[in-house]
CSV table of C-alpha atoms (C1' of nucleotides) in Angstrom, one decimal:
chain,number,residue,atom,x,y,z
A,22,MET,CA,46.8,5.0,-24.7
A,23,ALA,CA,46.3,9.1,-25.5
A,24,GLY,CA,47.2,11.1,-22.3
A,25,ARG,CA,45.0,12.9,-20.5
A,26,HIS,CA,45.7,16.2,-22.3
A,27,SER,CA,46.1,16.2,-26.0
A,28,THR,CA,46.8,19.7,-26.7
A,29,LEU,CA,47.0,20.1,-30.4
A,30,ARG,CA,44.2,17.5,-31.5
A,31,GLU,CA,41.9,18.9,-28.9
A,32,GLN,CA,42.5,22.5,-29.8
A,33,ARG,CA,41.9,21.9,-33.5
A,34,ARG,CA,38.8,19.9,-32.8
A,35,ALA,CA,37.5,22.6,-30.5
A,36,GLU,CA,38.3,25.1,-33.0
A,37,THR,CA,36.6,23.1,-35.8
A,38,HIS,CA,33.3,23.0,-33.4
A,39,ARG,CA,33.2,26.5,-32.8
A,40,LEU,CA,33.6,27.3,-36.6
A,41,ILE,CA,30.7,25.0,-37.7
A,42,GLN,CA,28.5,26.4,-35.0
A,43,ALA,CA,29.4,30.0,-35.8
A,44,HIS,CA,28.8,29.5,-39.6
A,45,ALA,CA,25.6,27.5,-38.7
A,46,VAL,CA,24.0,30.4,-36.6
A,47,ARG,CA,24.9,32.7,-39.2
A,48,LEU,CA,23.5,31.1,-41.9
A,49,PHE,CA,20.2,30.2,-39.9
A,50,VAL,CA,19.7,33.8,-39.1
A,51,ALA,CA,20.2,35.0,-42.7
A,52,ARG,CA,18.2,32.3,-44.9
A,53,GLY,CA,16.0,30.9,-41.7
A,54,TYR,CA,16.8,27.4,-40.0
A,55,ASP,CA,14.5,25.3,-42.2
A,56,GLY,CA,16.0,27.2,-45.4
A,57,THR,CA,19.3,26.1,-44.5
A,58,THR,CA,20.5,22.6,-45.0
A,59,VAL,CA,23.3,20.8,-43.1
A,60,ASN,CA,25.3,20.7,-46.4
A,61,ASP,CA,25.3,24.5,-46.4
A,62,VAL,CA,26.6,24.7,-43.0
A,63,ALA,CA,29.1,22.1,-43.9
A,64,GLU,CA,30.2,23.9,-47.0
A,65,ALA,CA,30.3,27.3,-45.3
A,66,ALA,CA,32.6,26.0,-42.7
A,67,GLY,CA,34.7,24.1,-45.1
A,68,VAL,CA,34.4,20.6,-43.9
A,69,SER,CA,32.3,17.8,-45.2
A,70,ALA,CA,28.8,17.2,-43.7
A,71,MET,CA,29.8,14.1,-41.8
A,72,THR,CA,32.2,16.3,-39.9
A,73,VAL,CA,29.1,18.4,-39.0
A,74,TYR,CA,27.2,15.3,-37.7
A,75,ARG,CA,30.3,14.1,-35.7
A,76,HIS,CA,30.5,17.2,-33.7
A,77,PHE,CA,26.6,17.9,-33.4
A,78,PRO,CA,24.6,14.9,-33.1
A,79,THR,CA,21.6,16.5,-34.8
A,80,LYS,CA,21.1,19.8,-36.8
A,81,GLU,CA,19.0,21.3,-33.9
A,82,ASP,CA,22.1,20.9,-31.8
A,83,LEU,CA,24.0,23.6,-33.6
A,84,VAL,CA,21.9,26.0,-32.0
A,85,LEU,CA,20.9,24.4,-28.6
A,86,ALA,CA,24.2,23.4,-26.8
A,87,ASP,CA,23.0,24.2,-23.5
A,88,ARG,CA,25.7,23.0,-21.0
A,89,ASN,CA,25.3,24.9,-17.8
A,90,GLY,CA,22.7,22.3,-16.4
A,91,PRO,CA,25.2,20.9,-14.1
A,92,LEU,CA,26.1,24.4,-12.6
A,93,VAL,CA,22.5,24.8,-11.6
A,94,ALA,CA,22.3,21.6,-9.8
A,95,GLU,CA,25.3,22.5,-7.9
A,96,ARG,CA,23.9,25.7,-6.9
A,97,ILE,CA,20.5,23.9,-5.8
A,98,ALA,CA,22.6,21.4,-3.6
A,99,ALA,CA,24.5,24.2,-1.9
A,100,SER,CA,21.4,26.1,-1.0
A,101,PRO,CA,20.2,26.1,2.5
A,102,ALA,CA,17.5,23.4,3.0
A,103,GLY,CA,15.2,25.2,5.2
A,104,GLN,CA,13.7,27.6,2.7
A,105,PRO,CA,10.7,26.6,0.4
A,106,LEU,CA,11.3,24.8,-2.6
A,107,VAL,CA,10.4,27.4,-5.0
A,108,ARG,CA,12.8,29.7,-3.5
A,109,ARG,CA,15.6,27.4,-3.5
A,110,ILE,CA,15.3,26.6,-7.0
A,111,GLY,CA,14.5,30.1,-8.3
A,112,GLY,CA,17.5,31.4,-6.6
A,113,ALA,CA,19.6,29.1,-8.1
A,114,LEU,CA,18.2,29.8,-11.5
A,115,VAL,CA,18.6,33.4,-11.0
A,116,GLU,CA,22.3,33.1,-10.0
A,117,SER,CA,22.8,31.0,-12.8
A,118,ALA,CA,21.4,33.3,-15.2
A,119,ARG,CA,24.4,35.8,-14.1
A,120,SER,CA,27.1,33.6,-15.4
A,121,LEU,CA,25.0,32.9,-18.5
A,122,THR,CA,25.0,36.4,-19.7
A,123,GLU,CA,28.7,36.8,-19.1
A,124,GLY,CA,29.7,35.7,-22.5
A,125,ASP,CA,28.9,36.9,-26.0
A,126,ASP,CA,25.6,38.4,-25.7
A,127,ARG,CA,25.4,38.8,-29.6
A,128,PHE,CA,25.7,35.0,-30.1
A,129,LEU,CA,23.5,34.0,-27.3
A,130,LEU,CA,20.6,36.5,-28.2
A,131,ALA,CA,20.9,35.0,-31.9
A,132,ARG,CA,20.5,31.5,-30.7
A,133,LEU,CA,17.7,32.3,-28.2
A,134,ARG,CA,15.8,34.0,-30.9
A,135,LEU,CA,16.2,30.9,-33.2
A,136,MET,CA,15.0,28.8,-30.4
A,137,ILE,CA,11.9,30.8,-29.7
A,138,ALA,CA,11.0,31.3,-33.5
A,139,THR,CA,11.8,27.7,-35.1
A,140,PRO,CA,9.0,25.1,-33.8
A,141,ALA,CA,11.6,22.1,-33.9
A,142,LEU,CA,14.2,24.3,-32.1
A,143,ARG,CA,11.7,25.5,-29.6
A,144,ALA,CA,10.6,22.0,-28.8
A,145,ARG,CA,13.9,20.4,-28.2
A,146,HIS,CA,15.0,23.4,-26.0
A,147,LEU,CA,11.6,22.8,-23.9
A,148,ASP,CA,12.5,19.0,-23.7
A,149,ASN,CA,16.2,20.1,-22.5
A,150,HIS,CA,14.1,21.9,-19.4
A,151,TYR,CA,12.6,18.5,-19.0
A,152,VAL,CA,16.1,16.9,-18.5
A,153,LEU,CA,17.2,19.8,-16.3
A,154,GLN,CA,14.1,19.3,-14.1
A,155,ARG,CA,15.3,15.9,-13.1
A,156,ALA,CA,18.5,17.1,-12.3
A,157,ILE,CA,17.3,19.7,-10.1
A,158,VAL,CA,15.0,17.2,-8.3
A,159,ASP,CA,18.0,14.9,-7.8
A,160,ALA,CA,20.0,17.7,-6.5
A,161,LEU,CA,17.5,18.6,-3.7
A,162,GLY,CA,18.5,15.3,-2.3
A,163,ASP,CA,16.5,14.4,0.8
A,164,GLU,CA,13.5,15.9,-1.0
A,165,ALA,CA,13.6,13.2,-3.7
A,166,ALA,CA,13.5,10.4,-1.0
A,167,ASP,CA,9.7,9.7,-0.8
A,168,PRO,CA,7.6,9.6,-3.8
A,169,ASP,CA,5.5,12.5,-2.4
A,170,ALA,CA,8.1,14.9,-1.7
A,171,ALA,CA,9.7,14.1,-5.2
A,172,PHE,CA,6.5,14.8,-6.6
A,173,ARG,CA,6.3,18.3,-5.1
A,174,ALA,CA,9.9,18.9,-5.9
A,175,THR,CA,9.2,18.0,-9.6
A,176,ALA,CA,6.2,20.3,-9.5
A,177,ALA,CA,8.1,23.2,-8.3
A,178,ALA,CA,11.2,22.7,-10.4
A,179,SER,CA,9.2,22.4,-13.8
A,180,ALA,CA,7.0,25.7,-12.9
A,181,CYS,CA,10.3,27.5,-11.9
A,182,LEU,CA,11.8,26.5,-15.2
A,183,ALA,CA,8.9,27.5,-17.2
A,184,VAL,CA,8.9,30.9,-15.7
A,185,MET,CA,12.6,31.1,-16.4
A,186,HIS,CA,11.7,30.5,-20.1
A,187,THR,CA,9.0,33.5,-20.0
A,188,ALA,CA,11.9,35.4,-18.8
A,189,LEU,CA,14.3,34.3,-21.4
A,190,VAL,CA,11.7,35.2,-24.0
A,191,ARG,CA,11.1,38.4,-22.8
A,192,TRP,CA,14.8,39.1,-22.6
A,193,ALA,CA,15.1,38.0,-26.1
A,194,GLU,CA,12.5,40.3,-27.1
A,195,ASP,CA,14.0,43.2,-25.1
A,196,ASP,CA,17.3,42.7,-27.2
A,197,GLY,CA,19.1,41.6,-24.1
A,198,ARG,CA,18.9,45.3,-22.9
A,199,ALA,CA,17.5,44.2,-19.6
A,200,ASP,CA,19.2,42.6,-16.7
A,201,LEU,CA,18.6,39.0,-17.0
A,202,PRO,CA,18.8,37.6,-13.6
A,203,ASP,CA,16.7,40.3,-12.5
A,204,LEU,CA,14.0,39.6,-15.2
A,205,ILE,CA,13.7,36.1,-13.8
A,206,ALA,CA,13.6,36.9,-10.3
A,207,THR,CA,10.7,39.3,-11.5
A,208,ALA,CA,8.9,36.6,-13.4
A,209,LEU,CA,9.3,34.2,-10.4
A,210,ALA,CA,7.5,36.8,-8.0
A,211,ALA,CA,4.9,37.3,-10.3
A,212,ALA,CA,4.2,33.8,-10.9
A,213,PHE,CA,4.3,32.8,-7.4
A,214,ASP,CA,3.0,35.9,-5.9
A,215,ILE,CA,6.1,36.0,-3.6
A,216,PRO,CA,7.7,39.5,-3.0
A,217,GLY,CA,10.4,39.7,-5.7
A,218,PRO,CA,13.5,41.7,-5.2
A,219,THR,CA,12.6,44.4,-7.5
A,220,PRO,CA,9.3,45.4,-9.3
A,221,LEU,CA,9.1,45.1,-12.9
A,222,GLY,CA,11.6,47.1,-15.2
A,223,ALA,CA,13.7,48.6,-12.1
A,224,SER,CA,17.4,47.9,-11.8
A,225,PRO,CA,18.7,45.4,-9.4
A,226,PRO,CA,19.1,46.5,-5.4
A,227,PRO,CA,22.6,48.0,-4.7
A,228,ALA,CA,23.4,45.3,-2.4
B,122,MET,CA,-20.4,24.1,-53.2
B,123,ALA,CA,-20.3,20.9,-50.7
B,124,GLY,CA,-23.1,21.4,-48.2
B,125,ARG,CA,-22.7,22.0,-44.6
B,126,HIS,CA,-22.9,18.1,-43.8
B,127,SER,CA,-21.7,15.8,-46.2
B,128,THR,CA,-22.4,12.6,-44.4
B,129,LEU,CA,-20.9,9.4,-45.9
B,130,ARG,CA,-17.6,11.1,-47.0
B,131,GLU,CA,-17.1,12.9,-43.7
B,132,GLN,CA,-18.1,9.5,-42.1
B,133,ARG,CA,-15.5,7.6,-44.0
B,134,ARG,CA,-12.7,10.1,-43.4
B,135,ALA,CA,-13.2,10.0,-39.9
B,136,GLU,CA,-13.2,6.3,-39.8
B,137,THR,CA,-9.7,6.2,-41.7
B,138,HIS,CA,-8.6,8.8,-39.3
B,139,ARG,CA,-9.4,6.9,-36.3
B,140,LEU,CA,-8.2,3.6,-38.0
B,141,ILE,CA,-4.7,4.9,-38.7
B,142,GLN,CA,-4.1,6.4,-35.2
B,143,ALA,CA,-5.4,3.2,-33.5
B,144,HIS,CA,-2.9,0.9,-35.7
B,145,ALA,CA,-0.1,3.5,-35.1
B,146,VAL,CA,-0.4,3.6,-31.2
B,147,ARG,CA,-0.7,-0.1,-31.2
B,148,LEU,CA,2.4,-0.5,-33.3
B,149,PHE,CA,4.3,2.4,-31.3
B,150,VAL,CA,3.5,0.6,-28.0
B,151,ALA,CA,4.5,-3.0,-29.4
B,152,ARG,CA,7.8,-1.9,-31.3
B,153,GLY,CA,8.7,1.5,-30.1
B,154,TYR,CA,8.1,4.9,-31.9
B,155,ASP,CA,11.4,5.0,-33.3
B,156,GLY,CA,11.3,1.1,-34.4
B,157,THR,CA,7.9,1.6,-36.4
B,158,THR,CA,8.2,3.5,-39.7
B,159,VAL,CA,5.2,5.4,-41.3
B,160,ASN,CA,5.1,2.6,-43.9
B,161,ASP,CA,4.5,0.0,-41.1
B,162,VAL,CA,1.8,2.1,-39.9
B,163,ALA,CA,0.2,2.5,-43.5
B,164,GLU,CA,0.4,-1.0,-44.4
B,165,ALA,CA,-1.2,-2.0,-41.0
B,166,ALA,CA,-4.0,0.4,-41.5
B,167,GLY,CA,-4.4,-0.9,-45.0
B,168,VAL,CA,-3.8,2.4,-46.6
B,169,SER,CA,-0.8,4.1,-48.5
B,170,ALA,CA,1.6,6.2,-46.8
B,171,MET,CA,0.3,9.3,-48.4
B,172,THR,CA,-3.0,8.8,-46.8
B,173,VAL,CA,-1.2,8.8,-43.6
B,174,TYR,CA,0.2,12.2,-44.2
B,175,ARG,CA,-3.1,13.5,-45.4
B,176,HIS,CA,-4.6,12.8,-42.3
B,177,PHE,CA,-1.5,13.5,-40.0
B,178,PRO,CA,0.9,16.2,-40.8
B,179,THR,CA,3.6,14.7,-39.0
B,180,LYS,CA,4.3,11.2,-37.7
B,181,GLU,CA,4.4,12.9,-34.3
B,182,ASP,CA,0.8,13.8,-34.6
B,183,LEU,CA,-0.3,10.2,-34.7
B,184,VAL,CA,0.2,10.1,-30.9
B,185,LEU,CA,-0.1,13.7,-29.9
B,186,ALA,CA,-3.5,15.0,-31.2
B,187,ASP,CA,-4.4,17.5,-28.3
B,188,ARG,CA,-7.3,19.2,-29.3
B,189,ASN,CA,-9.0,20.6,-26.0
B,190,GLY,CA,-7.0,23.8,-26.0
B,191,PRO,CA,-9.7,26.0,-26.9
B,192,LEU,CA,-11.8,24.4,-23.9
B,193,VAL,CA,-9.3,25.6,-21.7
B,194,ALA,CA,-9.4,29.1,-22.8
B,195,GLU,CA,-13.0,29.3,-22.7
B,196,ARG,CA,-13.0,28.3,-19.0
B,197,ILE,CA,-10.3,30.9,-18.4
B,198,ALA,CA,-12.3,33.6,-20.1
B,199,ALA,CA,-15.3,32.5,-18.0
B,200,SER,CA,-13.5,32.8,-14.8
B,201,PRO,CA,-14.1,35.7,-12.2
B,202,ALA,CA,-11.5,38.1,-12.8
B,203,GLY,CA,-11.0,39.1,-9.3
B,204,GLN,CA,-9.0,36.1,-8.3
B,205,PRO,CA,-5.2,35.6,-8.7
B,206,LEU,CA,-3.9,34.6,-11.9
B,207,VAL,CA,-2.6,31.3,-10.7
B,208,ARG,CA,-5.9,30.4,-9.3
B,209,ARG,CA,-7.8,31.2,-12.2
B,210,ILE,CA,-5.7,29.1,-14.6
B,211,GLY,CA,-5.3,26.4,-12.5
B,212,GLY,CA,-8.8,26.2,-11.9
B,213,ALA,CA,-9.5,26.0,-15.5
B,214,LEU,CA,-6.9,23.4,-16.1
B,215,VAL,CA,-8.2,21.2,-13.2
B,216,GLU,CA,-11.8,21.4,-14.6
B,217,SER,CA,-10.7,20.5,-18.2
B,218,ALA,CA,-8.7,17.6,-17.0
B,219,ARG,CA,-12.0,16.4,-15.8
B,220,SER,CA,-13.4,16.2,-19.3
B,221,LEU,CA,-10.2,14.8,-20.6
B,222,THR,CA,-10.4,11.7,-18.5
B,223,GLU,CA,-14.0,10.7,-19.8
B,224,GLY,CA,-13.1,9.1,-22.9
B,225,ASP,CA,-11.2,5.9,-23.5
B,226,ASP,CA,-8.7,5.6,-20.8
B,227,ARG,CA,-6.5,3.0,-21.9
B,228,PHE,CA,-5.8,4.8,-25.1
B,229,LEU,CA,-5.0,8.2,-23.5
B,230,LEU,CA,-2.6,6.3,-21.3
B,231,ALA,CA,-0.8,4.7,-24.2
B,232,ARG,CA,-0.6,7.9,-26.0
B,233,LEU,CA,0.7,9.7,-22.7
B,234,ARG,CA,3.2,7.0,-22.0
B,235,LEU,CA,4.6,7.4,-25.5
B,236,MET,CA,4.8,11.1,-25.1
B,237,ILE,CA,6.9,10.8,-22.0
B,238,ALA,CA,9.3,8.1,-23.0
B,239,THR,CA,9.8,9.3,-26.6
B,240,PRO,CA,12.3,12.4,-26.6
B,241,ALA,CA,10.7,13.6,-30.0
B,242,LEU,CA,7.1,13.2,-28.8
B,243,ARG,CA,8.0,14.8,-25.5
B,244,ALA,CA,9.4,17.8,-27.3
B,245,ARG,CA,6.6,18.3,-29.2
B,246,HIS,CA,4.2,18.0,-26.5
B,247,LEU,CA,5.9,20.5,-24.3
B,248,ASP,CA,5.7,22.9,-27.4
B,249,ASN,CA,1.9,22.4,-27.8
B,250,HIS,CA,1.9,23.6,-24.2
B,251,TYR,CA,3.8,26.5,-25.3
B,252,VAL,CA,1.1,27.1,-27.9
B,253,LEU,CA,-1.6,26.8,-25.5
B,254,GLN,CA,0.1,29.2,-22.9
B,255,ARG,CA,-0.5,32.0,-25.6
B,256,ALA,CA,-4.0,31.2,-26.0
B,257,ILE,CA,-4.4,31.4,-22.0
B,258,VAL,CA,-2.8,34.7,-22.0
B,259,ASP,CA,-5.3,35.8,-24.8
B,260,ALA,CA,-8.2,34.3,-22.9
B,261,LEU,CA,-7.5,36.3,-19.9
B,262,GLY,CA,-8.4,39.7,-22.0
B,263,ASP,CA,-7.4,42.5,-19.9
B,264,GLU,CA,-4.6,41.3,-18.7
B,265,ALA,CA,-3.1,41.1,-21.9
B,266,ALA,CA,-3.3,45.0,-22.3
B,267,ASP,CA,-0.3,46.4,-21.2
B,268,PRO,CA,3.2,44.3,-21.5
B,269,ASP,CA,4.1,44.0,-18.1
B,270,ALA,CA,0.7,42.5,-17.3
B,271,ALA,CA,1.1,40.1,-20.2
B,272,PHE,CA,4.5,39.2,-18.9
B,273,ARG,CA,3.0,38.3,-15.7
B,274,ALA,CA,0.2,36.4,-17.1
B,275,THR,CA,2.5,34.2,-19.3
B,276,ALA,CA,4.6,33.5,-16.4
B,277,ALA,CA,1.8,32.5,-14.5
B,278,ALA,CA,0.2,30.5,-17.3
B,279,SER,CA,3.7,28.6,-18.3
B,280,ALA,CA,4.1,27.6,-14.5
B,281,CYS,CA,0.8,26.3,-14.2
B,282,LEU,CA,1.2,24.3,-17.6
B,283,ALA,CA,4.5,22.8,-16.4
B,284,VAL,CA,2.9,21.7,-13.0
B,285,MET,CA,-0.1,20.2,-14.8
B,286,HIS,CA,2.3,18.3,-17.0
B,287,THR,CA,4.2,17.0,-13.8
B,288,ALA,CA,0.6,15.7,-12.8
B,289,LEU,CA,0.3,14.0,-16.1
B,290,VAL,CA,3.4,12.2,-15.7
B,291,ARG,CA,2.5,10.9,-12.3
B,292,TRP,CA,-0.9,10.1,-13.6
B,293,ALA,CA,0.4,7.9,-16.3
B,294,GLU,CA,3.1,6.4,-14.0
B,295,ASP,CA,0.3,5.5,-11.8
B,296,ASP,CA,-1.6,3.8,-14.5
B,297,GLY,CA,-4.3,6.3,-14.3
B,298,ARG,CA,-5.6,4.9,-11.0
B,299,ALA,CA,-5.5,8.2,-9.5
B,300,ASP,CA,-8.2,11.0,-10.1
B,301,LEU,CA,-6.5,13.3,-12.6
B,302,PRO,CA,-8.1,16.6,-11.7
B,303,ASP,CA,-7.2,16.1,-7.8
B,304,LEU,CA,-3.8,15.1,-8.9
B,305,ILE,CA,-3.2,18.4,-10.8
B,306,ALA,CA,-4.8,20.3,-8.0
B,307,THR,CA,-2.4,19.1,-5.6
B,308,ALA,CA,0.5,19.7,-7.8
B,309,LEU,CA,-0.5,23.2,-8.3
B,310,ALA,CA,-0.9,23.4,-4.4
B,311,ALA,CA,2.6,22.0,-4.0
B,312,ALA,CA,4.3,24.2,-6.3
B,313,PHE,CA,2.5,27.6,-5.4
B,314,ASP,CA,2.2,27.0,-1.7
B,315,ILE,CA,-1.4,27.9,-1.7
B,316,PRO,CA,-3.7,25.7,0.2
B,317,GLY,CA,-5.0,23.0,-2.2
B,318,PRO,CA,-8.2,21.3,-2.0
B,319,THR,CA,-6.9,18.1,-0.9
B,320,PRO,CA,-3.7,16.5,0.6
B,321,LEU,CA,-1.6,14.2,-1.5
B,322,GLY,CA,-3.6,11.1,-2.6
B,323,ALA,CA,-6.7,11.9,-0.9
B,324,SER,CA,-10.3,11.9,-2.8
B,325,PRO,CA,-11.8,15.1,-4.1
B,326,PRO,CA,-14.0,16.9,-1.8
B,327,PRO,CA,-17.5,15.8,-1.8
B,328,ALA,CA,-18.9,19.2,-3.0
C,168,DC,C1',-27.5,12.3,-65.6
C,169,DC,C1',-23.4,15.1,-65.6
C,170,DC,C1',-19.5,17.4,-63.2
C,171,DT,C1',-17.2,19.5,-59.2
C,172,DA,C1',-14.3,18.1,-55.8
C,173,DA,C1',-12.8,15.2,-51.9
C,174,DG,C1',-10.2,11.0,-51.2
C,175,DT,C1',-6.9,8.2,-52.5
C,176,DG,C1',-2.6,5.6,-54.9
C,177,DT,C1',1.8,6.2,-57.4
C,178,DT,C1',6.0,8.0,-58.4
C,179,DA,C1',9.8,11.1,-57.9
C,180,DG,C1',12.4,13.9,-55.3
C,181,DT,C1',14.7,16.5,-51.0
C,182,DA,C1',16.9,16.6,-46.8
C,183,DA,C1',18.1,14.5,-42.2
C,184,DC,C1',20.5,11.3,-40.5
C,185,DT,C1',23.6,6.4,-40.1
C,186,DA,C1',27.0,2.6,-41.1
C,187,DT,C1',31.0,1.8,-43.2
C,188,DC,C1',35.7,1.7,-45.3
C,189,DA,C1',39.8,4.5,-46.3
C,190,DG,C1',43.3,8.0,-45.9
C,191,DG,C1',45.7,11.4,-43.4
C,192,DA,C1',47.4,13.7,-39.4
C,193,DT,C1',48.9,13.4,-34.3
C,194,DG,C1',51.1,11.7,-30.4
C,195,DG,C1',53.5,8.8,-27.7
C,196,DT,C1',57.6,5.2,-27.8
C,197,DA,C1',61.8,2.6,-29.5
D,26,DT,C1',64.4,9.5,-36.0
D,27,DA,C1',61.4,5.8,-37.3
D,28,DC,C1',57.3,3.1,-35.8
D,29,DC,C1',52.7,2.5,-34.6
D,30,DA,C1',48.2,3.1,-32.5
D,31,DT,C1',44.5,6.4,-32.4
D,32,DC,C1',41.9,10.3,-33.5
D,33,DC,C1',39.9,13.0,-37.2
D,34,DT,C1',38.3,13.3,-41.5
D,35,DG,C1',36.1,12.3,-46.4
D,36,DA,C1',33.4,9.5,-49.6
D,37,DT,C1',30.0,6.7,-50.3
D,38,DA,C1',25.6,4.0,-50.1
D,39,DG,C1',21.6,3.4,-47.7
D,40,DT,C1',17.2,4.4,-44.5
D,41,DT,C1',13.4,7.3,-43.3
D,42,DA,C1',10.4,11.3,-42.6
D,43,DC,C1',8.3,14.2,-45.7
D,44,DT,C1',6.7,16.9,-50.2
D,45,DA,C1',5.1,17.7,-55.2
D,46,DA,C1',2.9,16.6,-58.9
D,47,DC,C1',-0.1,13.6,-61.6
D,48,DA,C1',-4.0,10.3,-62.4
D,49,DC,C1',-8.1,7.6,-60.9
D,50,DT,C1',-12.1,6.6,-58.3
D,51,DT,C1',-16.3,8.0,-56.2
D,52,DA,C1',-19.4,10.8,-53.3
D,53,DG,C1',-22.8,14.6,-53.7
D,54,DG,C1',-25.5,18.6,-55.9
D,55,DG,C1',-27.5,20.7,-59.9
DNA sequence: CCCTAAGTGTTAGTAACTATCAGGATGGTA
DNA sequence: TACCATCCTGATAGTTACTAACACTTAGGG
């Protein structure tokens, strides 16, 4: 049996993964998503096409790779149950965005722009939200008990995610200069007509 | 020049169009979307594969074919400008849904179920909402003038569309027994915490 | 009665995947 | 150190969605 922590193999695999994705995004930005074949990506990364498919099930996954869904669900479950649904969900999304922008902003922005501009990627990205939406409803726990409550929770979750996506688009258009959590909070406030933490374009409150 | 109303040609073309789509949806329901090739559809409809592609640019379009987007935009533009955004957009969506359910419900339900169950179709369907969202913001006219207002309008539109989609899913799960406009209105009320026209599951108000 | 153009079929080609087989590197074990 | 199971990778062949180009048939207008 392979032990729980194979070091060199996992390391190599992770490096190959990163290498392929980096070259893929670079080429997509340079020649366009549709103008770049998976073979091009494989060749640029110095691997075979099969290896690309082993690391990324589809060409679209070379750009998408959202994996902070569970994080959002955790925050939802940890939020106080008394507040209105939209506030619980929206709050979790705002906080998750904070940890999202901690990594490499250039890379994230490039991927985001591809997702927005390329129909195929945009569609898959929105569908990922669809999956995340179910996770959010499940994380609400007791809300998902009776069908009507689950329906209301689903409606609220889908609305919040859509609004977050709007903020993401705006953030990308702005080249990532704005504060993303703040943008999302503002968008949520605008859509749901609740007093948001800040008016449009302002800085986050000191506390 | 071809005149403004070529009768026989247009008629034949429309009939072929309808025939292909009918056979496609039938086969998709029977064998699954991924388990049916475009060649299967073409053979069942008695045409060549090329003809299928001439009528439907992609395999997904055999199921999607949403073409009441402009209708929504019209209603938006015709709505009074004083009301809050969510009410203007939501109202237009509810009314559009009324005319949507006037056709063949069985066919619409079959297509809708395919769209919900098949990832590729679901993704494209959500992306169509993304396009519709831009049309809605444009229809709001003066709201789209300054960027901040456009941002708020986009957030509201995306939220409303996401909520409508939730209602569509619920409607399909319910086999179309519920009143769709009513369902949408209820979902909007739940998401935006505004007093909806009816509580869950009730009938539409007499007036 | 032509003549343009639309609709269709056929063929050949690209590209995203999938299945399968074979070789080489890795990691634990005797 | 020697052995062996397992993972990673490469190469090949095949399926399917989709496109381009060409030829044929037929509707519709002069």
